[in-house]
JSON list of C-alpha atoms in Angstrom, two decimals:
[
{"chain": "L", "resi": 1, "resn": "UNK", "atom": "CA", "xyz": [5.41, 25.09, -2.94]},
{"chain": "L", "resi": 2, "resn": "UNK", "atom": "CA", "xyz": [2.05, 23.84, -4.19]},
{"chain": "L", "resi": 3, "resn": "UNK", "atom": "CA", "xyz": [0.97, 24.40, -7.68]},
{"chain": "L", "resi": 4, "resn": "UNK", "atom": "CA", "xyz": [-1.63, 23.17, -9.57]},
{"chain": "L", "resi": 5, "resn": "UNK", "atom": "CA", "xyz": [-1.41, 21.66, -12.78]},
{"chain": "L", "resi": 6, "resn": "UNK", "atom": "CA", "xyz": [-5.54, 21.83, -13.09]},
{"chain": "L", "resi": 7, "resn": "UNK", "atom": "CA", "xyz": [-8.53, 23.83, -13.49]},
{"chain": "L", "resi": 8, "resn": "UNK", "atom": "CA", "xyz": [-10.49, 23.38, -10.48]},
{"chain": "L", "resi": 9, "resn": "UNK", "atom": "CA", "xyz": [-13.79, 24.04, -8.57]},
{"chain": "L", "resi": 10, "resn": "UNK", "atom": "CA", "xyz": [-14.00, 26.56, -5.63]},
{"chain": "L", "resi": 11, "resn": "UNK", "atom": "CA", "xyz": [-11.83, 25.05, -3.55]},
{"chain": "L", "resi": 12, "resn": "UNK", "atom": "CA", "xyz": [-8.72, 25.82, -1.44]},
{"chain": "L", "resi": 13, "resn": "UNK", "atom": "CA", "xyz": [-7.18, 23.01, -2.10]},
{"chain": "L", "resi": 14, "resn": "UNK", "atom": "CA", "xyz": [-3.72, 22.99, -4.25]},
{"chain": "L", "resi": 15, "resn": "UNK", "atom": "CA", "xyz": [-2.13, 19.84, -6.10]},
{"chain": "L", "resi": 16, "resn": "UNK", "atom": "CA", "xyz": [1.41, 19.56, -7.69]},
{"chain": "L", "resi": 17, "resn": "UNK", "atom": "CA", "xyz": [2.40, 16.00, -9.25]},
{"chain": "L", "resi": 18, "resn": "UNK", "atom": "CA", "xyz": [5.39, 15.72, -7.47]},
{"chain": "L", "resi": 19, "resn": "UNK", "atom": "CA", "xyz": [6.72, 12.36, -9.55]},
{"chain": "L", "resi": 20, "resn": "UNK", "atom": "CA", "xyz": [5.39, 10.06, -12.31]},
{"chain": "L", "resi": 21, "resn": "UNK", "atom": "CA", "xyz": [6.31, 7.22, -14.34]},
{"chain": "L", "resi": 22, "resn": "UNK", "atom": "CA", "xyz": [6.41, 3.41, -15.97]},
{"chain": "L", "resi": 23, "resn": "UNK", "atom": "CA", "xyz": [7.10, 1.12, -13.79]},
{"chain": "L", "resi": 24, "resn": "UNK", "atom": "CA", "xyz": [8.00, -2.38, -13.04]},
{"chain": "L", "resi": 25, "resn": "UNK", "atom": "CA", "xyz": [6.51, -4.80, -9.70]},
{"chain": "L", "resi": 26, "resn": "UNK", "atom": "CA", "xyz": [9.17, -7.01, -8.24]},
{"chain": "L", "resi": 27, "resn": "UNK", "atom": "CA", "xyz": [7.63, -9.16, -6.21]},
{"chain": "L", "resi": 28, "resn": "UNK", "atom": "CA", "xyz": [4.47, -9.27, -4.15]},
{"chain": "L", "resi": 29, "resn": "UNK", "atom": "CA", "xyz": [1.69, -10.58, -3.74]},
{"chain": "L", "resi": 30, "resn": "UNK", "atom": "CA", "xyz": [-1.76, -10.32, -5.25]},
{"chain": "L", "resi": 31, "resn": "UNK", "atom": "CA", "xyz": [-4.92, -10.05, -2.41]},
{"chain": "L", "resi": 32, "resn": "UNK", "atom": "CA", "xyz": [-8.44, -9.40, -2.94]},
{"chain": "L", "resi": 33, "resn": "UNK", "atom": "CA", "xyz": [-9.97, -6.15, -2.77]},
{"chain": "L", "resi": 34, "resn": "UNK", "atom": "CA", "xyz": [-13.34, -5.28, -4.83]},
{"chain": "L", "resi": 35, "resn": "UNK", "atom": "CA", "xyz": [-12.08, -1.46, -4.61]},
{"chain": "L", "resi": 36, "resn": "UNK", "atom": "CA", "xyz": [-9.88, -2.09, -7.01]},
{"chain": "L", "resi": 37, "resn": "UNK", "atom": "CA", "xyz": [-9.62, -2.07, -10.51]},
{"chain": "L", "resi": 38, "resn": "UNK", "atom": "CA", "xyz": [-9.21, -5.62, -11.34]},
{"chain": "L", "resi": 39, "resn": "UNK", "atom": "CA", "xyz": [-10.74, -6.76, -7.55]},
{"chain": "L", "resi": 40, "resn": "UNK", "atom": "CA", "xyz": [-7.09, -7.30, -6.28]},
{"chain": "L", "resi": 41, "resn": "UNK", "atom": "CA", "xyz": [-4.67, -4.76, -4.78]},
{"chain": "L", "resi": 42, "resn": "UNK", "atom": "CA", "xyz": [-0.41, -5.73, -4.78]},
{"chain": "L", "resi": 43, "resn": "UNK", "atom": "CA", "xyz": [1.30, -6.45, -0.95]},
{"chain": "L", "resi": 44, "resn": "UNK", "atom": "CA", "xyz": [4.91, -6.88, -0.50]},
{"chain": "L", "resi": 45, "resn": "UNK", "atom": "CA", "xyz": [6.69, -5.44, -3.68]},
{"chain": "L", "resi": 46, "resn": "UNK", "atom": "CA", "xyz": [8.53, -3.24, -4.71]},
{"chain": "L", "resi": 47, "resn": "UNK", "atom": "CA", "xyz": [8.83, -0.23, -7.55]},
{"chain": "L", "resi": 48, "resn": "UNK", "atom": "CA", "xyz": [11.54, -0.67, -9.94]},
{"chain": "L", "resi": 49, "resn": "UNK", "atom": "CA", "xyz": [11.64, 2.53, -12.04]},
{"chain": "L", "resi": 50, "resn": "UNK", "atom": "CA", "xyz": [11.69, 1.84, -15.98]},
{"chain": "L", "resi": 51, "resn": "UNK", "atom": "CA", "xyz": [11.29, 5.57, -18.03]},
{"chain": "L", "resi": 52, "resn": "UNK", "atom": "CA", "xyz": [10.81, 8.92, -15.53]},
{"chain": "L", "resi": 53, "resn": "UNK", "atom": "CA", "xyz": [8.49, 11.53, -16.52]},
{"chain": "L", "resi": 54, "resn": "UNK", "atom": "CA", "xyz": [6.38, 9.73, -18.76]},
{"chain": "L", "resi": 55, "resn": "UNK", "atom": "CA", "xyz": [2.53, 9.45, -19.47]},
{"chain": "L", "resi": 56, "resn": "UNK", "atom": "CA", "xyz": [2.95, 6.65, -21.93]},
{"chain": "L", "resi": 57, "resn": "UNK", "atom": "CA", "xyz": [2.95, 3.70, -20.71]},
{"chain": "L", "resi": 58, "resn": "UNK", "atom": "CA", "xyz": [3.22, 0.55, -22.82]},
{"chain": "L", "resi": 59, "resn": "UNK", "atom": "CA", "xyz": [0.58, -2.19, -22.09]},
{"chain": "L", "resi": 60, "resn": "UNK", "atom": "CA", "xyz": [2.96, -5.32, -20.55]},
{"chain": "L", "resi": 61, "resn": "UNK", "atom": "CA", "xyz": [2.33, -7.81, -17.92]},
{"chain": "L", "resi": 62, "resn": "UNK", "atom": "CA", "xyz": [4.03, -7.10, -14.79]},
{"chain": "L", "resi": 63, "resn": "UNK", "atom": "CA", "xyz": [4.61, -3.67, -15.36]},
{"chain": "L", "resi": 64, "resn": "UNK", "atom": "CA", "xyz": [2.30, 0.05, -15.19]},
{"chain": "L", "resi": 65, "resn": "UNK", "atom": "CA", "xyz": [2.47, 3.47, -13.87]},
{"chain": "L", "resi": 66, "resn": "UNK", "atom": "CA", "xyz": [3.13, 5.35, -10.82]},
{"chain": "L", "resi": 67, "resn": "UNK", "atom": "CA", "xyz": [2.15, 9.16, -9.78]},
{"chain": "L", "resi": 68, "resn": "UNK", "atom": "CA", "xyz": [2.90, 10.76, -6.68]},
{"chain": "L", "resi": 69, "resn": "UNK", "atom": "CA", "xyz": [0.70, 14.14, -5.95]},
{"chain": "L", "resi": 70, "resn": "UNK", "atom": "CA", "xyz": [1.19, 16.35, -3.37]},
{"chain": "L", "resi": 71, "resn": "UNK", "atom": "CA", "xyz": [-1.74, 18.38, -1.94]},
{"chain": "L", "resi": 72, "resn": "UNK", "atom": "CA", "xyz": [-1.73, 21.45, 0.01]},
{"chain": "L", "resi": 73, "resn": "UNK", "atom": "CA", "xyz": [-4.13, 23.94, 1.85]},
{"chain": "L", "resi": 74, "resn": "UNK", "atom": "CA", "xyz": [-6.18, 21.43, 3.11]},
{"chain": "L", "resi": 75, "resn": "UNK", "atom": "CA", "xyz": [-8.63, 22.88, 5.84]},
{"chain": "L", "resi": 76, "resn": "UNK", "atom": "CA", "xyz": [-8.51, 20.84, 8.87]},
{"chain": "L", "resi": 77, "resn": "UNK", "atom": "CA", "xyz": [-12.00, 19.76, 8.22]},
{"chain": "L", "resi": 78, "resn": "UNK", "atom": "CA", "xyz": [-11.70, 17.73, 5.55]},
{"chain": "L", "resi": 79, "resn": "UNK", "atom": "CA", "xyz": [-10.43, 13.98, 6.37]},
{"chain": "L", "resi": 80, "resn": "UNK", "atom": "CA", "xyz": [-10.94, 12.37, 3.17]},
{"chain": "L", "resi": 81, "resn": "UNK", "atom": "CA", "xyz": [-10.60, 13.00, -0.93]},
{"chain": "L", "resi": 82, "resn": "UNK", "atom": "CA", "xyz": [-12.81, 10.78, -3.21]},
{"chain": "L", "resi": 83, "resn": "UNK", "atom": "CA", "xyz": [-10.82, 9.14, -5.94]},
{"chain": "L", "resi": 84, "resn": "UNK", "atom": "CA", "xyz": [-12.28, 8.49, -9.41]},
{"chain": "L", "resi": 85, "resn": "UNK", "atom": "CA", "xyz": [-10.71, 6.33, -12.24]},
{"chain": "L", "resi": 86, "resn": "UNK", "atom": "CA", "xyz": [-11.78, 6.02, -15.05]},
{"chain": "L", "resi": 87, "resn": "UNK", "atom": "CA", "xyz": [-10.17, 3.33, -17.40]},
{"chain": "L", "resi": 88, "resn": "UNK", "atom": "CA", "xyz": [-10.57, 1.28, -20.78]},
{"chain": "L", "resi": 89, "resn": "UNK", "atom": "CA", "xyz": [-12.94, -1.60, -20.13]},
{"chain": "L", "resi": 90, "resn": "UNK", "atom": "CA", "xyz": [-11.96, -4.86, -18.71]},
{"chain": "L", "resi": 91, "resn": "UNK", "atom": "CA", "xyz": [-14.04, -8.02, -18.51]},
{"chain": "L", "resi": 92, "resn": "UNK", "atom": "CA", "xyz": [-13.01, -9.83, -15.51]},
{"chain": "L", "resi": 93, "resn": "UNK", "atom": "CA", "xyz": [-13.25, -13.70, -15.58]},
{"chain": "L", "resi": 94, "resn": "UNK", "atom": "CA", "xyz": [-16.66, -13.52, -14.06]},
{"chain": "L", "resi": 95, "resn": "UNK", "atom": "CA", "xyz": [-17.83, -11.61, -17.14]},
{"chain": "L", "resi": 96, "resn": "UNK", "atom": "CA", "xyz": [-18.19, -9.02, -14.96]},
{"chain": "L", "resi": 97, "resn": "UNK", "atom": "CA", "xyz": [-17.14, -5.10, -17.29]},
{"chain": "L", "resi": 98, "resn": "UNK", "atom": "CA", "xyz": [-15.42, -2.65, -15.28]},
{"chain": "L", "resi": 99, "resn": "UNK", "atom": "CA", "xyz": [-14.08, 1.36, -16.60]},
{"chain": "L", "resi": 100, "resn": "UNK", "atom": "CA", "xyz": [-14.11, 2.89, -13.45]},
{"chain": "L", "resi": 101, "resn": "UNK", "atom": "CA", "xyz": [-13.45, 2.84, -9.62]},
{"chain": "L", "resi": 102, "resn": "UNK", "atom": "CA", "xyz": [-14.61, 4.98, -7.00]},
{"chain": "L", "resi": 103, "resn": "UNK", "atom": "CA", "xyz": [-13.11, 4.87, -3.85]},
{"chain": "L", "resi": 104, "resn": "UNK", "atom": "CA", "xyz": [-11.70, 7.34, -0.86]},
{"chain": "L", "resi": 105, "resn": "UNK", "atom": "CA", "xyz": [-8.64, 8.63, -0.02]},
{"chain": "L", "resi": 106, "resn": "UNK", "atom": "CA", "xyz": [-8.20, 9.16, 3.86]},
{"chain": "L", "resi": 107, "resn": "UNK", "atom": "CA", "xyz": [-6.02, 12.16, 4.87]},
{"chain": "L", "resi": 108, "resn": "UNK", "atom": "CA", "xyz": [-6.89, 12.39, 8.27]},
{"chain": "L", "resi": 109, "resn": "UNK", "atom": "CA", "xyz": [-4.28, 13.61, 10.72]},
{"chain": "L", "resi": 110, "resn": "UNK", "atom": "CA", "xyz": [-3.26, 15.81, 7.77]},
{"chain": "L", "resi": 111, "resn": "UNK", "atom": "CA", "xyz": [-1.01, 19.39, 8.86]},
{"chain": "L", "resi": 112, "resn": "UNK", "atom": "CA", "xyz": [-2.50, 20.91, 5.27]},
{"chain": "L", "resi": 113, "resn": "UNK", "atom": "CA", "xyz": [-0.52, 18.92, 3.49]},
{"chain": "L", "resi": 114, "resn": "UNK", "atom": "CA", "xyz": [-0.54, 15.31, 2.09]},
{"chain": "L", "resi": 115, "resn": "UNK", "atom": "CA", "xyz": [1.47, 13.15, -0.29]},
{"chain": "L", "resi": 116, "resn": "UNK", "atom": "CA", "xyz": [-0.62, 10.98, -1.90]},
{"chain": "L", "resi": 117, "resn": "UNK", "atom": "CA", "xyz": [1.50, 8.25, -4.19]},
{"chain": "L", "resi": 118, "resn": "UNK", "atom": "CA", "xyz": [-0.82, 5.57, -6.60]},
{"chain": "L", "resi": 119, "resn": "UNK", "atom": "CA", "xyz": [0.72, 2.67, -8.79]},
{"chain": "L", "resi": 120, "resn": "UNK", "atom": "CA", "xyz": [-1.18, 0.72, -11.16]},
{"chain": "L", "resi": 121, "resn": "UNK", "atom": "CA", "xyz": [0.34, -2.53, -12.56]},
{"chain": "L", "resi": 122, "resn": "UNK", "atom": "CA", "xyz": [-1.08, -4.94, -15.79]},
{"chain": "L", "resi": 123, "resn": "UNK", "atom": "CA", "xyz": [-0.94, -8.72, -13.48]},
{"chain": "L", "resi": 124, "resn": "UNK", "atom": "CA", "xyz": [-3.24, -10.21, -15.36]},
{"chain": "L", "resi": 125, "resn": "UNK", "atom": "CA", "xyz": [-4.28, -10.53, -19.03]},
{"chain": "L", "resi": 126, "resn": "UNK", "atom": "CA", "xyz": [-7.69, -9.14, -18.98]},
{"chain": "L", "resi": 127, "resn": "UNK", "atom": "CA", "xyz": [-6.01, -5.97, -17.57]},
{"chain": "L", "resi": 128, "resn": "UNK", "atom": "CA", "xyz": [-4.13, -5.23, -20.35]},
{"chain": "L", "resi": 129, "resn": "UNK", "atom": "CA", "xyz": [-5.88, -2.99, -22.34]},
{"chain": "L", "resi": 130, "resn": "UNK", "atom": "CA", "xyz": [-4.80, -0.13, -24.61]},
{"chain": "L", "resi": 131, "resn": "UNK", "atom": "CA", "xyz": [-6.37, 3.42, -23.76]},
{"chain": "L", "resi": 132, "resn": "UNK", "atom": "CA", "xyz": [-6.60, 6.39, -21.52]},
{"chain": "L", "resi": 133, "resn": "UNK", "atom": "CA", "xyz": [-6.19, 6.31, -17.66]},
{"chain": "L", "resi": 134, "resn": "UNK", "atom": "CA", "xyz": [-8.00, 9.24, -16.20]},
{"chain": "L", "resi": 135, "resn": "UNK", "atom": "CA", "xyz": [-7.41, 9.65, -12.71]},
{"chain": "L", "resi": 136, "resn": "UNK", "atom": "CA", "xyz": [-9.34, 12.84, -10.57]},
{"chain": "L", "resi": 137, "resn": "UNK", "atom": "CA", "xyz": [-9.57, 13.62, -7.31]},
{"chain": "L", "resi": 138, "resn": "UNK", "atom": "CA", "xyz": [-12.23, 15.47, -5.40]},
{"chain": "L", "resi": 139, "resn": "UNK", "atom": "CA", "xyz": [-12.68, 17.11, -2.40]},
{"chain": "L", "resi": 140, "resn": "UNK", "atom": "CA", "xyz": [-16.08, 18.31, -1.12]},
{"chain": "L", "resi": 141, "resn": "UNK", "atom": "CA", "xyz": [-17.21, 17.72, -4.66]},
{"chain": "L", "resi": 142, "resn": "UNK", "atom": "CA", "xyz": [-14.73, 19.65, -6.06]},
{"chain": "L", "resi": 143, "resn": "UNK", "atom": "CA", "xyz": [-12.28, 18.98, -8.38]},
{"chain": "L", "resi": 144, "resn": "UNK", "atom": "CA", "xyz": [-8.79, 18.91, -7.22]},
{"chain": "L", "resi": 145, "resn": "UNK", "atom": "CA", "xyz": [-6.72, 17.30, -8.91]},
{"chain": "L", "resi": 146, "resn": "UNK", "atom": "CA", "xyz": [-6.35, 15.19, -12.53]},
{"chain": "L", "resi": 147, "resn": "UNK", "atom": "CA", "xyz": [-4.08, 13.65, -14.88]},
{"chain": "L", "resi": 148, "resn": "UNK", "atom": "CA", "xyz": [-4.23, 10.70, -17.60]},
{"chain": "L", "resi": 149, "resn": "UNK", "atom": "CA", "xyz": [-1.85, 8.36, -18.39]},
{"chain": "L", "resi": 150, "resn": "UNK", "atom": "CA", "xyz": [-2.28, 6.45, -22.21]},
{"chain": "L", "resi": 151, "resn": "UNK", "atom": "CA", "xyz": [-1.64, 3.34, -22.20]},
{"chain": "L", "resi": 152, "resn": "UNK", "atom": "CA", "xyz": [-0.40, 1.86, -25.70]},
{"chain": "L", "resi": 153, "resn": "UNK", "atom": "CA", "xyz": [0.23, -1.68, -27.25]},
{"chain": "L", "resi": 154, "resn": "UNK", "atom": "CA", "xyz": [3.70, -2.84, -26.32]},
{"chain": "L", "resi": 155, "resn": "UNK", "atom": "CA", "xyz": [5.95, -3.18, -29.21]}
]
């Protein structure tokens, strides 16, 4: 079942994407949260699908990009991934420059297995920004999974 669509470390650990795509938010909420890219994370929305199986993504307010991944061969010992982003820059209105996040995944209670689904979406101005998305996981400090989304003007 699990394949994996990178080179990785010395680890167990399997990844498949399992779904991807540009997306639209409907709704929601915006709520602060300094993990994030842009300091805010979305509440109460939902996914309307725009193109399937893409990696381009055109850079347009209130839409972005979803990925679903599925991991598998997880040793019952590990209860987290770490998640790494790295982005085109973004000057926040504090003047603040952000590229990249850091943050972890938790997978406790995980049978082996986990589903782990992200969505990004362009809210506000300063996020919209042309470039490459490159999202990795890690495990242990392994490598386990990556893929990049481009972003490009909207036409």
């Amino acid at each position: 079942m699990f394949t994996c669509g990178v080179t990785v470390d010395q680890s167990p650990i399997k990844s498949q994407v399992l779904d991807y795509a540009y997306v639209a938010k409907i709704g929601g909420k915006l709520v602060q949260d300094n993990t994030r890219v842009s300091n805010f994370v979305n509440e109460d929305y939902e996914i309307k699908v725009l193109k399937e199986k893409t990696w381009v993504i055109p850079a347009k307010l209130g839409t972005g990009f979803y990925i679903v991944v599925g991991f598998g061969y997880i040793p019952s010992s590990v209860q987290h991934f770490d998640l790494q982003i790295n982005y085109p820059e973004i000057t926040l209105p504090s003047g603040e420059k952000k590229s990249s996040i850091y943050r972890q995944i938790d997978v406790s209670g995980h049978d082996g297995t986990f589903v782990w689904p992200f969505d990004y979406y362009f809210d506000l101005d300063y996020e919209v920004v042309p470039g490459k998305w490159d999202i990795r996981v890690f495990s242990e400090g392994n490598l386990i999974h990556s893929s990049d989304f481009t972003v490009i003007d909207s036409e």
